[in-house]
Coordinates of C-alpha atoms in Angstrom, one line a residue:
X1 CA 185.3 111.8 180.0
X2 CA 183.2 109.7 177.9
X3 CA 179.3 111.0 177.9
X4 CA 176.2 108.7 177.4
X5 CA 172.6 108.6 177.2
X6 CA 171.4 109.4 180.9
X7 CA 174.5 111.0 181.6
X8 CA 173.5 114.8 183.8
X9 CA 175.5 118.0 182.0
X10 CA 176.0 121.3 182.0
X11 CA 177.2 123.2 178.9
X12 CA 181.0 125.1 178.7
X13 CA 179.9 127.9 176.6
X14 CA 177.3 128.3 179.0
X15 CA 179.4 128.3 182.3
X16 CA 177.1 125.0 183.1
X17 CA 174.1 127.6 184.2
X18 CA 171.5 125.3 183.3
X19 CA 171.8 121.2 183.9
X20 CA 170.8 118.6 181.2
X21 CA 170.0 114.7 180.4
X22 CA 171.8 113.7 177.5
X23 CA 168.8 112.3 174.9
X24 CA 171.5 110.9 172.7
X25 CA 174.6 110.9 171.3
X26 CA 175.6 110.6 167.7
X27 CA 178.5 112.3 165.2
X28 CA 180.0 114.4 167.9
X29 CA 176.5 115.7 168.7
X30 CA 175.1 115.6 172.0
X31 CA 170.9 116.0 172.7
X32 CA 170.3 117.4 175.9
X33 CA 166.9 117.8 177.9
X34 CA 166.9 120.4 180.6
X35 CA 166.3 119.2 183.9
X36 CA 164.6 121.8 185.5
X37 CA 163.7 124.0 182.6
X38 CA 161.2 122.6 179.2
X39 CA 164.8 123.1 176.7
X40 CA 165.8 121.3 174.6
X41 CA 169.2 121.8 172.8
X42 CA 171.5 120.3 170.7
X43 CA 175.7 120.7 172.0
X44 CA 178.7 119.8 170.3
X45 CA 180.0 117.0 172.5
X46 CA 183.2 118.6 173.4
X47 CA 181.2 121.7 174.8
X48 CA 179.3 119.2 177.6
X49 CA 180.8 118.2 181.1
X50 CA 179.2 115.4 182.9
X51 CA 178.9 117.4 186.0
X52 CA 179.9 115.1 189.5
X53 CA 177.3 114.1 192.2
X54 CA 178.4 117.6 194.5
X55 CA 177.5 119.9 191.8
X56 CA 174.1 117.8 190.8
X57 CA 173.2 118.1 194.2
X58 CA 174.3 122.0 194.8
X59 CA 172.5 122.6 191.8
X60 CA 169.1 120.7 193.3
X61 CA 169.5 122.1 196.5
X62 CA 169.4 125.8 194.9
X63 CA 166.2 124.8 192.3
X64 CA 164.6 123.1 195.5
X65 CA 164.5 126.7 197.0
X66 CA 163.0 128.2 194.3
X67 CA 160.7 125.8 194.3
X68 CA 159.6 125.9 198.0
X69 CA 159.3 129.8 197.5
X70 CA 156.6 129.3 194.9
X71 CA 155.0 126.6 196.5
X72 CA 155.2 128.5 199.8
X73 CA 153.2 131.5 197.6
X74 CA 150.9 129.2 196.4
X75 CA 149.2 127.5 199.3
X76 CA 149.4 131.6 201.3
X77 CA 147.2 132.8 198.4
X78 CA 145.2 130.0 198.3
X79 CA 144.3 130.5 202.4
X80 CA 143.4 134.4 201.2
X81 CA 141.1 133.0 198.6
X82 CA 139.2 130.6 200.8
X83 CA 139.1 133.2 203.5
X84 CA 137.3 135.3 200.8
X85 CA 135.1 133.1 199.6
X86 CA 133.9 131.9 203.3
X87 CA 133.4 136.0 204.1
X88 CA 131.2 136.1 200.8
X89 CA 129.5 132.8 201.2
X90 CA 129.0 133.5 205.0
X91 CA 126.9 137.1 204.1
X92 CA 124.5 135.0 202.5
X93 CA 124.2 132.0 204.7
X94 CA 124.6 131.2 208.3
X95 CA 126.8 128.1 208.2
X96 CA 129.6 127.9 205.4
X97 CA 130.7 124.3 206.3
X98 CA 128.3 123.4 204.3
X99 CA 129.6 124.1 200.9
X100 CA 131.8 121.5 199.0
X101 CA 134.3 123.3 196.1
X102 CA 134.5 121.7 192.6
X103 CA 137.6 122.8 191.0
X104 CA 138.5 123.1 187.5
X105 CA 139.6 119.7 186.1
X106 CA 142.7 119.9 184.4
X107 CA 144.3 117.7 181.3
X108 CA 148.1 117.9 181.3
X109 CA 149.8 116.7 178.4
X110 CA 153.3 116.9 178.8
X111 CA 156.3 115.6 176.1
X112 CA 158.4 114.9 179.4
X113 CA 157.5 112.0 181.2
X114 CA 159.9 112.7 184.2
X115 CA 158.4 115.9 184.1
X116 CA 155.1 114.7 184.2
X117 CA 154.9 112.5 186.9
X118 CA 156.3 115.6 189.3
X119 CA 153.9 117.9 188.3
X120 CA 151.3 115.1 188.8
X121 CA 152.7 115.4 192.3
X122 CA 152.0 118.5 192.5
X123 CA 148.5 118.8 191.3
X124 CA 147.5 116.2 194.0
X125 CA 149.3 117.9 196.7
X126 CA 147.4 121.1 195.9
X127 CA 144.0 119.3 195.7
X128 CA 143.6 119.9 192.5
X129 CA 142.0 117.0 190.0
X130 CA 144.6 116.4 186.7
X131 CA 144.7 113.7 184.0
X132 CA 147.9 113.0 183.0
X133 CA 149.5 111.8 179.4
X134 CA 152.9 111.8 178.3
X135 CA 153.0 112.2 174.5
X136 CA 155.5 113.3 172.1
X137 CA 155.4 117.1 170.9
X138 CA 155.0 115.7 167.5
X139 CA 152.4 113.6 168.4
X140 CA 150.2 116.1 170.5
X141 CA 147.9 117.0 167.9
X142 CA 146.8 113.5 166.5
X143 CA 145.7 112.9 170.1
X144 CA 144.1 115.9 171.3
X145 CA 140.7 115.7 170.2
X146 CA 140.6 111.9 171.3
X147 CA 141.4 113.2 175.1
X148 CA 139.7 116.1 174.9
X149 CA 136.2 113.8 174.3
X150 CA 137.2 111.4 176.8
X151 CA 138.3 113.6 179.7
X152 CA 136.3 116.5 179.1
X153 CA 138.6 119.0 180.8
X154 CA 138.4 122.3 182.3
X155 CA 141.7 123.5 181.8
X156 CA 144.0 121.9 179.1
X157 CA 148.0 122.0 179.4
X158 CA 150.1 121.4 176.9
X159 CA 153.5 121.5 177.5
X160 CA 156.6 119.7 176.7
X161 CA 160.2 120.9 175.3
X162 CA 160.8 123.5 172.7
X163 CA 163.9 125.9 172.2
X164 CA 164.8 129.1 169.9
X165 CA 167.1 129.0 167.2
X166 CA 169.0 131.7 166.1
X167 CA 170.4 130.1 163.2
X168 CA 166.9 128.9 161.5
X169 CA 165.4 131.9 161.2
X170 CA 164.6 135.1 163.7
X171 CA 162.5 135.5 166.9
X172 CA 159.2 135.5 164.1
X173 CA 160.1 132.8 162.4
X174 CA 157.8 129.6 163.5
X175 CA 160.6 127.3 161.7
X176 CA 163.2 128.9 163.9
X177 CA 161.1 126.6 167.0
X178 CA 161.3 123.1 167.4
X179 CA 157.8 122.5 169.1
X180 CA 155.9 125.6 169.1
X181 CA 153.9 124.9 165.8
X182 CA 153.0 121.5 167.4
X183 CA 151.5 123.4 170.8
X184 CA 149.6 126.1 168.7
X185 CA 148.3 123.3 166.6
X186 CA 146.8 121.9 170.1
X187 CA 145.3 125.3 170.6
X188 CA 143.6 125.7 167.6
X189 CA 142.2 122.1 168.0
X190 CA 141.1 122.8 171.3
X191 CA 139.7 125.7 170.4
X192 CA 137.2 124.6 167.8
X193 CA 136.5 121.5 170.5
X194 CA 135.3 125.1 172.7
X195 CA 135.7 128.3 171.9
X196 CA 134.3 130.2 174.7
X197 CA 137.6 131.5 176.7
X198 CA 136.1 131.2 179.9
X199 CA 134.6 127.5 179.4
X200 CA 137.8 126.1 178.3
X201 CA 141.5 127.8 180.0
X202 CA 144.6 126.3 178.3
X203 CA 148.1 126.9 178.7
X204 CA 150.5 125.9 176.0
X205 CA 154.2 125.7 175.7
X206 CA 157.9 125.5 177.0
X207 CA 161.1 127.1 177.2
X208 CA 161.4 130.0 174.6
X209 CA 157.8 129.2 173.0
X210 CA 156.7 131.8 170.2
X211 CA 154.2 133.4 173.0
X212 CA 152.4 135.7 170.6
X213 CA 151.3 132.3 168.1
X214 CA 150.0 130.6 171.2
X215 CA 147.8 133.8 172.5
X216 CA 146.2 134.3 168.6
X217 CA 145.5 130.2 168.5
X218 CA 143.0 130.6 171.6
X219 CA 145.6 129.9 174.7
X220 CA 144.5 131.9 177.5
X221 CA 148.5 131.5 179.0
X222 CA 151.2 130.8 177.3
X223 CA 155.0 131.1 177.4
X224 CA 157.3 132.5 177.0
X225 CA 157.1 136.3 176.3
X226 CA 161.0 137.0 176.4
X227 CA 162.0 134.4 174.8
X228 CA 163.3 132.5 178.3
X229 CA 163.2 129.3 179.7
X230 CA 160.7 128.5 182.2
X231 CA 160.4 126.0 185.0
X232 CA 159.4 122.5 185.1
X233 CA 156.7 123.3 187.3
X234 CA 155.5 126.7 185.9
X235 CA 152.3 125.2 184.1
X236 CA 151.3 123.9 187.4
X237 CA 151.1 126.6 189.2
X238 CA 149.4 128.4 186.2
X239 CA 146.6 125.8 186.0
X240 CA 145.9 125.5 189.9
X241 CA 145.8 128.8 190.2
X242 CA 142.9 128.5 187.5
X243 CA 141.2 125.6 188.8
X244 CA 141.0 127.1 192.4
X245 CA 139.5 130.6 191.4
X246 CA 136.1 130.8 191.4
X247 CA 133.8 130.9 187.8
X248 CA 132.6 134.4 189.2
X249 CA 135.7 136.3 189.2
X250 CA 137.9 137.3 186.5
X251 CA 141.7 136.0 187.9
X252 CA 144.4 138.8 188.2
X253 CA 147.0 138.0 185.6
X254 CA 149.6 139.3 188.1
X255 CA 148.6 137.2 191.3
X256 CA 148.6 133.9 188.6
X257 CA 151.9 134.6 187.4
X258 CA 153.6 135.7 190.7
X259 CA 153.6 132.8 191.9
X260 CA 155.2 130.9 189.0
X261 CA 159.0 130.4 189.2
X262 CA 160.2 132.1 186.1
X263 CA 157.4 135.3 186.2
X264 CA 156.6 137.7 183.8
X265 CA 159.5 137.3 181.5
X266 CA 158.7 133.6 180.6
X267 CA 154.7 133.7 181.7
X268 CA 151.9 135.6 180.4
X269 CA 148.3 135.6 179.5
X270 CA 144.9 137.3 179.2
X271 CA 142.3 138.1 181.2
X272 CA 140.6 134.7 182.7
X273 CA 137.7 133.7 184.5
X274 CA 138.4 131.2 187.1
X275 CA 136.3 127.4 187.2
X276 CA 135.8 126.5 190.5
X277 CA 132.5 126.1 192.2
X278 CA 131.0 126.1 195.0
X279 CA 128.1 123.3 196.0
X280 CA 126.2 122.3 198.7
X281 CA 125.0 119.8 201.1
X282 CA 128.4 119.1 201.8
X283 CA 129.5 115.3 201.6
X284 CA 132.5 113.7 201.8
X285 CA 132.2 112.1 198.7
X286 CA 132.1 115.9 196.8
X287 CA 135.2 117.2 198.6
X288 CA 138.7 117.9 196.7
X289 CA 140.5 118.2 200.1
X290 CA 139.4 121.9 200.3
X291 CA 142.0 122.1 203.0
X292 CA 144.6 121.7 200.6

C-alpha cells in the first residue's frame, strides 16, 4: 500500500501502539507526528501500515476515554477548590457572591497546530484565559521575548514535538533530542524576562523531553521524567490547574499531575504557587465563567 503525506500509521516494530501523521516521505523514509502523543519519529517506510478507518476509530474511541477520565478529574477538583475558597472567603465576609476570580493568563506556544487548536478548546471550556501561537520548535526562541512583551502572561507553555534517540548519543546527551534544546532555550529566555518562580509558571516540553535541563533552565513543570511520551493534552491540564489555584497557596505537585493523562512517569515539577485571584464588587464584565 502506497503511503503519503496525511496518511494515519501505526508502526510494525511497534505492534502499531501509538498512531501517526505521515509529515513526509522521502528515500524510503517516512516522518511521522504522533497523534495523540508530542513524538516525533522517523520509520523506515516498509515498517508503517496505513491503519483502515475501524482501527483509527477504535484507537479514538480508547484515547477519548482517557481523555474524559482526566477531564472528568479536572472539573471534580476544581468544584473542591471553589468549595474551599467560598468556606474561606465566607469566614471573613457575609456574602461570597460577591467576589469575581482572575485566573492566571496563560501563553501556549505549541509546534503542533492541530494540537493547538484542541487544547485551545480546552482552555476555553475550563474558563481559563490562553493566547495561542503555533510556531516551529526551531523557531520558539526568536519569538519568545516578542510574545512574552505583548501578552504579558502568567503561565507560559511551551510545547511542541521532540523524541529520544538512542542512536545520537545517551539519555544525557542534549544532541541525542530533537527539540529539547529549543524548549530549554525558551526557559532561560523566559526566565531572565522574570525570574521570580512564583510570578512567572512555565511548562516546557514533549514526548521524551530531557526533564532535568528544563527544571535547571527555570521551568516550574516539565516532561518527561521517564523518558515517555505524554498526551496531547497534558500541558493543559498542567497550566489550568495553575491558573485556577489561588496566589496564596502553594499547589500540591501530586493533585496537578493526577489529573494529567500520562502522570508521574511523563509529568513533573516543583513546588508552585498558584495565580488566581480573587476580587470584588462582582461584575459581569470581571467574570472568567467561574462556574466553569
Amino acid at each position: 500500500m502506497t503511503v503519503k503525506m496525511g496518511d494515519v500509521v501505526g508502526r510494525l516494530s511497534y505492534k502499531c501502539d501509538l498512531l501517526f501523521r505521515v509529515l513526509a516521505v522521502e528515500k524510503g523514509v517516512v516522518t511521522l507526528v504522533g497523534e495523540e502523543m508530542r513524538l516525533l519519529a522517523d520509520a523506515p517506510i516498509d515498517d508503517v501500515k496505513v491503519m483502515s478507518l475501524q482501527e483509527r476509530e477504535e484507537d479514538k474511541n480508547k484515547v477519548k476515554e482517557q481523555e474524559d477520565a482526566s477531564y472528568r478529574l479536572f472539573r471534580q477538583d476544581a468544584k473542591l477548590m471553589k468549595r474551599r475558597q467560598d468556606y474561606q472567603t465566607h469566614s471573613g465576609y457575609e456574602d461570597t457572591s460577591h467576589f469575581f476570580e482572575l485566573r492566571g493568563r496563560v501563553l501556549h506556544i505549541d509546534g503542533d497546530a492541530n494540537y493547538l487548536d484542541r487544547c485551545t478548546d480546552i482552555y476555553n471550556k475550563l474558563g481559563v484565559p490562553v493566547y495561542g501561537v503555533h510556531l516551529e520548535e526551531k523557531e520558539m526562541p526568536a519569538q519568545l521575548a516578542s510574545l512574552m512583551e505583548m501578552v504579558q502572561p502568567d503561565i507560559l507553555v511551551v510545547t511542541g514535538h521532540d523524541a529520544y534517540s538512542k542512536a545520537k548519543g545517551n539519555r544525557n546527551d542534549l544532541k541525542a533530542y530533537r527539540h529539547t534544546k529549543y524548549f530549554a532555550e525558551c526557559v532561560r529566555i523566559a526566565r531572565n524576562h522574570t525570574k521570580d518562580l512564583d510570578r512567572l509558571l512555565i511548562f516546557a516540553g514533549a514526548c521524551q523531553s530531557h526533564f532535568e535541563t528544563l527544571i535547571r533552565a527555570g521551568a516550574n513543570f516539565a516532561s518527561s521524567p521517564d523518558r515517555v511520551n505524554i498526551h496531547a493534552l497534558d500541558p493543559v491540564y498542567i497550566a489550568a490547574k495553575l491558573s485556577r489555584s489561588s496566589f496564596a497557596d502553594t499547589v500540591n505537585l501530586w493533585d496537578v499531575i493526577r489529573n494529567t493523562i500520562t502522570g508521574q512517569k511523563g509529568l513533573g515539577g516543583i513546588e508552585t504557587k498558584g495565580c488566581m485571584r480573587l476580587g470584588l464588587p462582582y461584575k459581569e464584565a470581571y467574570t472568567d465563567d467561574t462556574n466553569a
